[in-house]
Coordinates of C-alpha atoms in Angstrom, one line a residue:
X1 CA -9.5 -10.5 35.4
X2 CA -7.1 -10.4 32.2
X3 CA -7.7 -8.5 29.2
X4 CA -7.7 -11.0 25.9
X5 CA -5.3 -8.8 23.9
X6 CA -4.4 -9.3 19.7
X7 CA -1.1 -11.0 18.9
X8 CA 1.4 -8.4 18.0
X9 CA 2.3 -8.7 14.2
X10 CA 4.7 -10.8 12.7
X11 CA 7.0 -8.7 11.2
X12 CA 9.9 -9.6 8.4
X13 CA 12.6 -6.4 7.5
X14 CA 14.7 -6.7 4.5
X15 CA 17.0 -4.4 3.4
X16 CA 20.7 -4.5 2.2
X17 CA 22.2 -1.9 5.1
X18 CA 22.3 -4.0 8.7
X19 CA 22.7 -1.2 10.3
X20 CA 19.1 -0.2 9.1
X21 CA 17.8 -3.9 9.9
X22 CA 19.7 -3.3 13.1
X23 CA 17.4 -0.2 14.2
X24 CA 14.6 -1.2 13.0
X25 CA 14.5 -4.7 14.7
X26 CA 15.4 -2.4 17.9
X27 CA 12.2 -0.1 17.1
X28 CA 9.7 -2.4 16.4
X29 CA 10.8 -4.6 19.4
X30 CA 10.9 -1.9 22.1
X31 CA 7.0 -1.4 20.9
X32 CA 5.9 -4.7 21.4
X33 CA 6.2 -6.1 18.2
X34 CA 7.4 -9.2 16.8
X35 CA 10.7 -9.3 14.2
X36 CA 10.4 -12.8 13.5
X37 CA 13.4 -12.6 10.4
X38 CA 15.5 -10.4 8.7
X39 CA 16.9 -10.9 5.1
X40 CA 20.0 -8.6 2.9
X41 CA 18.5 -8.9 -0.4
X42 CA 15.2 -9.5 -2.4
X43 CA 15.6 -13.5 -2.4
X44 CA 16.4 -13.7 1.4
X45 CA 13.0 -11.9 1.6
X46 CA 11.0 -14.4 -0.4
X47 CA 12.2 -17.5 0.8
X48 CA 12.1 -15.5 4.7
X49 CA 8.1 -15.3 3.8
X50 CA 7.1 -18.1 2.3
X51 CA 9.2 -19.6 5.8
X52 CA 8.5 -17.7 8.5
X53 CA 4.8 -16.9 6.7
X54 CA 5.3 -12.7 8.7
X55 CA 2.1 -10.8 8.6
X56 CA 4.1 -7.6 7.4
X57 CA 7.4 -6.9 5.5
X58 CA 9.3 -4.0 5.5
X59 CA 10.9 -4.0 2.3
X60 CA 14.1 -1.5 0.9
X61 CA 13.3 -0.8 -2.5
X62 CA 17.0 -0.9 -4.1
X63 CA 18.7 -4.5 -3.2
X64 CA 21.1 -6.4 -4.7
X65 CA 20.3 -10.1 -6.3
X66 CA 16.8 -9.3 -6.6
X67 CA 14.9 -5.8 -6.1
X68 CA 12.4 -5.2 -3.8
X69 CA 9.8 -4.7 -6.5
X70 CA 10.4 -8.0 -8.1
X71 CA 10.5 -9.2 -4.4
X72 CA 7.2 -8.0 -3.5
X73 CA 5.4 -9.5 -6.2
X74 CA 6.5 -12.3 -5.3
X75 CA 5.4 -12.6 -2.3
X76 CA 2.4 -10.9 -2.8
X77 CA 1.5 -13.8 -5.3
X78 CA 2.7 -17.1 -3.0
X79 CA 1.3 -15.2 0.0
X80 CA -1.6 -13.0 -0.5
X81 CA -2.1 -12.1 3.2
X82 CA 0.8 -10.8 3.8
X83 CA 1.3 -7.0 4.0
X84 CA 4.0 -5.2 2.2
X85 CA 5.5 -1.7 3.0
X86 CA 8.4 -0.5 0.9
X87 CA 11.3 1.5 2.2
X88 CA 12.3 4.4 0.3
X89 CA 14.7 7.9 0.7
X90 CA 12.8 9.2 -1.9
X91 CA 9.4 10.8 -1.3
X92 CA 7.8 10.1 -5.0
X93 CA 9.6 7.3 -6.9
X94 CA 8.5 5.4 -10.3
X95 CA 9.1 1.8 -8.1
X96 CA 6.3 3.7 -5.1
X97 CA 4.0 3.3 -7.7
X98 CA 5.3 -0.1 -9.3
X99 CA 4.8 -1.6 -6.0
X100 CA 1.3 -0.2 -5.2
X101 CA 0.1 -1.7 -8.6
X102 CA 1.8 -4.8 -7.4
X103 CA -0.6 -4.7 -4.1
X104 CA 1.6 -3.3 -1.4
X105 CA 0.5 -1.4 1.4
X106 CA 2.4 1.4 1.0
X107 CA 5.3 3.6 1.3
X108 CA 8.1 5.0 4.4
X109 CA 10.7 6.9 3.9
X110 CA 14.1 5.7 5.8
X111 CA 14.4 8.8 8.1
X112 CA 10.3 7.4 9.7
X113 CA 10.4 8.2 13.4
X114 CA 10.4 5.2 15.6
X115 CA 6.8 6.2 16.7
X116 CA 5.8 6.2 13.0
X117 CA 7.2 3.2 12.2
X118 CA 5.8 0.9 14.5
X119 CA 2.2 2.7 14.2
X120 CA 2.4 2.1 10.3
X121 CA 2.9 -1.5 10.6
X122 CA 0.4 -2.0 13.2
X123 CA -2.1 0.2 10.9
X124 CA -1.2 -2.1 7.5
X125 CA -1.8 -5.6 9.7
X126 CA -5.4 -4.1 10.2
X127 CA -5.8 -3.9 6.3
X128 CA -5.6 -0.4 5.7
X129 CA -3.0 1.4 3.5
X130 CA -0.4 3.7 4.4
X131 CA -1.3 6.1 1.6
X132 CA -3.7 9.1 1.2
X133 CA -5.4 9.0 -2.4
X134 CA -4.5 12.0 -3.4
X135 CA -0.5 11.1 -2.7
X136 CA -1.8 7.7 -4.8
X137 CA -3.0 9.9 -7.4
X138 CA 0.0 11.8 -8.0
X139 CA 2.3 8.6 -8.4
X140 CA -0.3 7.4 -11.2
X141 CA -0.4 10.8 -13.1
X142 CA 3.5 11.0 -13.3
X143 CA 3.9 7.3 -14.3
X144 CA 0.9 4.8 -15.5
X145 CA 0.4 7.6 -18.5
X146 CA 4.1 6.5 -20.0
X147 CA 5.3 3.1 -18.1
X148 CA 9.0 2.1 -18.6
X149 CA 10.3 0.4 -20.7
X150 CA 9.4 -3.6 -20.9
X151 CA 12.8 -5.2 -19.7
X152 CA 13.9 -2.6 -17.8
X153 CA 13.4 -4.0 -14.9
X154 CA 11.0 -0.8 -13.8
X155 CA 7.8 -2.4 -16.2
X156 CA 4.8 -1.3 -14.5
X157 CA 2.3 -4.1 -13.7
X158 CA -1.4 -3.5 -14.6
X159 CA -4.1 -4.2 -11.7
X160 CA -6.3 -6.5 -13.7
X161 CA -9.5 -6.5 -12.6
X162 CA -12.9 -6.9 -14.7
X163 CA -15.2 -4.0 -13.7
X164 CA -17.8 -5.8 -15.7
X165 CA -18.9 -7.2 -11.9
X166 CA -19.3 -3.8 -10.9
X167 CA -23.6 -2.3 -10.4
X168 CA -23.3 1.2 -11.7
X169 CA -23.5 2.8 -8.3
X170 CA -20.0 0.7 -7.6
X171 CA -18.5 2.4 -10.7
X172 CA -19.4 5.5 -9.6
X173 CA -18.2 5.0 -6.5
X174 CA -14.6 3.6 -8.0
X175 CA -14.4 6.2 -10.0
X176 CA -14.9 8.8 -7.3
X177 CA -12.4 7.2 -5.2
X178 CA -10.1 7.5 -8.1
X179 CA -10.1 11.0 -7.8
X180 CA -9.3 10.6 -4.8
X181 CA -12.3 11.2 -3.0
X182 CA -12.7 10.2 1.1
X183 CA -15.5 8.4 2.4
X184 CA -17.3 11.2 3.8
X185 CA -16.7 13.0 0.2
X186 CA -17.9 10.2 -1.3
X187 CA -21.0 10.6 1.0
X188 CA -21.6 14.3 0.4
X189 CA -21.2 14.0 -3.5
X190 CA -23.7 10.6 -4.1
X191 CA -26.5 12.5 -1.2
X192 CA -25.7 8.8 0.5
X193 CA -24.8 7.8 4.1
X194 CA -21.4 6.8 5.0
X195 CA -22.1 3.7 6.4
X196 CA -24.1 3.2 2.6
X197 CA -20.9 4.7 0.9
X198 CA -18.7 2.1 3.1
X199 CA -20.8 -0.6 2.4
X200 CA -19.9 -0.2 -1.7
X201 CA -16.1 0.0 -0.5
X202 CA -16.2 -3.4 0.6
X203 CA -18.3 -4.6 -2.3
X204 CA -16.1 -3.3 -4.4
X205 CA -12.8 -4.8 -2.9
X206 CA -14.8 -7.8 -2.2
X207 CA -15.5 -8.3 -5.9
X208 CA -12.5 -6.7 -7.6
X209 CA -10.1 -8.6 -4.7
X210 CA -8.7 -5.2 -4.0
X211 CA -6.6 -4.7 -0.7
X212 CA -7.0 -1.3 -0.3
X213 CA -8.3 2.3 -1.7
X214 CA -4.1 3.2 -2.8
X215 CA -4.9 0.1 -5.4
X216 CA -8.2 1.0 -6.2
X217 CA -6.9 4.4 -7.5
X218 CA -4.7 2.1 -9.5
X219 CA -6.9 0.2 -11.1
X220 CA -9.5 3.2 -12.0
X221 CA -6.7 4.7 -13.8
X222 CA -5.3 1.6 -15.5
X223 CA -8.9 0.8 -16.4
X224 CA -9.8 4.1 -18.1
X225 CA -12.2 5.2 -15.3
X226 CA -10.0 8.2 -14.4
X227 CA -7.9 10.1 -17.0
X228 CA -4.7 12.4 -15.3
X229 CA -6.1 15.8 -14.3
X230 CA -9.7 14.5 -13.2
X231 CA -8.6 14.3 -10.0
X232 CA -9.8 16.3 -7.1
X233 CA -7.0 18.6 -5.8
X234 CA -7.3 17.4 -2.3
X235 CA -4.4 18.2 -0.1
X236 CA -2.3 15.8 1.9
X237 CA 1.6 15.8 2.6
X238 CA 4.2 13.8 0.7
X239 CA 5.4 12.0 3.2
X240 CA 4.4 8.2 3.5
X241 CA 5.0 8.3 7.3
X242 CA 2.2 10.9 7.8
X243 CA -0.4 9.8 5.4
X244 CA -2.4 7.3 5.6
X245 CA -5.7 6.1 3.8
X246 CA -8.2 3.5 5.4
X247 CA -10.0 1.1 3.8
X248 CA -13.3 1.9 5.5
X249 CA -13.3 5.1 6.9
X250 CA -12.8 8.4 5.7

């Protein structure tokens, strides 16, 4: 008897360095995964998407002809089910945060370890984000409070959303998550249980068409919900390969 198994991911890497392209196509196939296209700049990317229609991209951040900021809106906007991860040598980085507004997935740094790699993409495919809220929180304290420059080519883009859809448990509950609160925090503080506190989650994702909690921390600063230094002073490490926050659990 055969086990029905889930198609690998469809995976599309962009990044100016081949050599990087090179490894990473070399990972992520030794694991079972599937690199379907590869493209040297923020265009190639686009067009490779809206082409090859990948379930995830890993995308470099700095490219030339077209970022990978401008690049992942893109995409993002011609194909909303499509998951983003941005490449990055820096661990916190004004575009990190650009591009979580913008509605990707998350963040790796170049140096991820070949187990990381492949696990993150397999974890983004699944709908969950690579990022722990509190590591969300910090980006938005250092740089939704004083957004560069309009035609900078760094301008920050707002996660509109109208709350106004929200019950006021759900507000609560986006609030708390904006301080970057887990599900079983969430739980503990509202005296609910956590399949009640996951059910608002997805309610509120569901309404707000939110991909993930690293947006929804976003949005409840952008919206006024959470001011810098409301936060709870959870601790989780810096780096993007060993952080992760789920959509549904805690």
């Amino acid at each position: 008897m055969t086990t029905r198994t889930e198609p690998a991911p469809r995976v599309v890497i962009a990044d100016d360095q081949e050599l990087v392209r090179t490894g990473f196509r070399l990972i992520l196939t030794a694991r079972g995964l599937d690199v379907v296209g590869e493209a040297g700049d923020g265009a190639e990317a686009v067009a490779a998407v809206l082409r090859l229609r990948p379930d995830v991209v890993l995308m470099d951040i700095r490219m030339p002809v077209m970022d990978g900021l401008e690049a992942a809106r893109r995409i993002l906007a011609q194909a909303p089910d499509c998951r983003v991860i941005m490449l990055t040598t820096f661990d916190l980085d004004q575009y990190v945060y650009a591009a979580l507004a913008a509605g990707a997935s998350g963040f790796l740094l170049k140096d991820v370890t070949p187990a990381h790699l492949a696990a993150a993409v397999r974890l983004v495919d699944t709908g969950d984000a690579l990022l722990a809220p509190a590591i969300t929180r910090r980006l938005v304290e250092r740089f939704a409070p004083s957004p560069p420059r309009t035609g900078s080519g760094l301008a920050t883009p707002a996660v509109h959303r109208d709350l106004a859809a929200l019950t006021p448990r759900e507000r609560e509950v986006l609030t708390l998550m904006g301080q970057g609160l887990s599900n079983s925090e969430l739980a503990r503080e509202l005296t609910l249980s956590e399949a009640t506190v996951k059910t608002h989650v997805a309610r509120i994702f569901a309404k707000l068409t939110l991909r993930d909690r690293a947006q929804a921390v976003v949005l409840a600063y952008e919206t006024g919900l959470v001011s810098p230094g409301e936060a709870a002073d959870t601790a989780y490490p810096c780096r993007g390969d060993r952080a992760r926050v789920d959509g549904t659990d805690d």
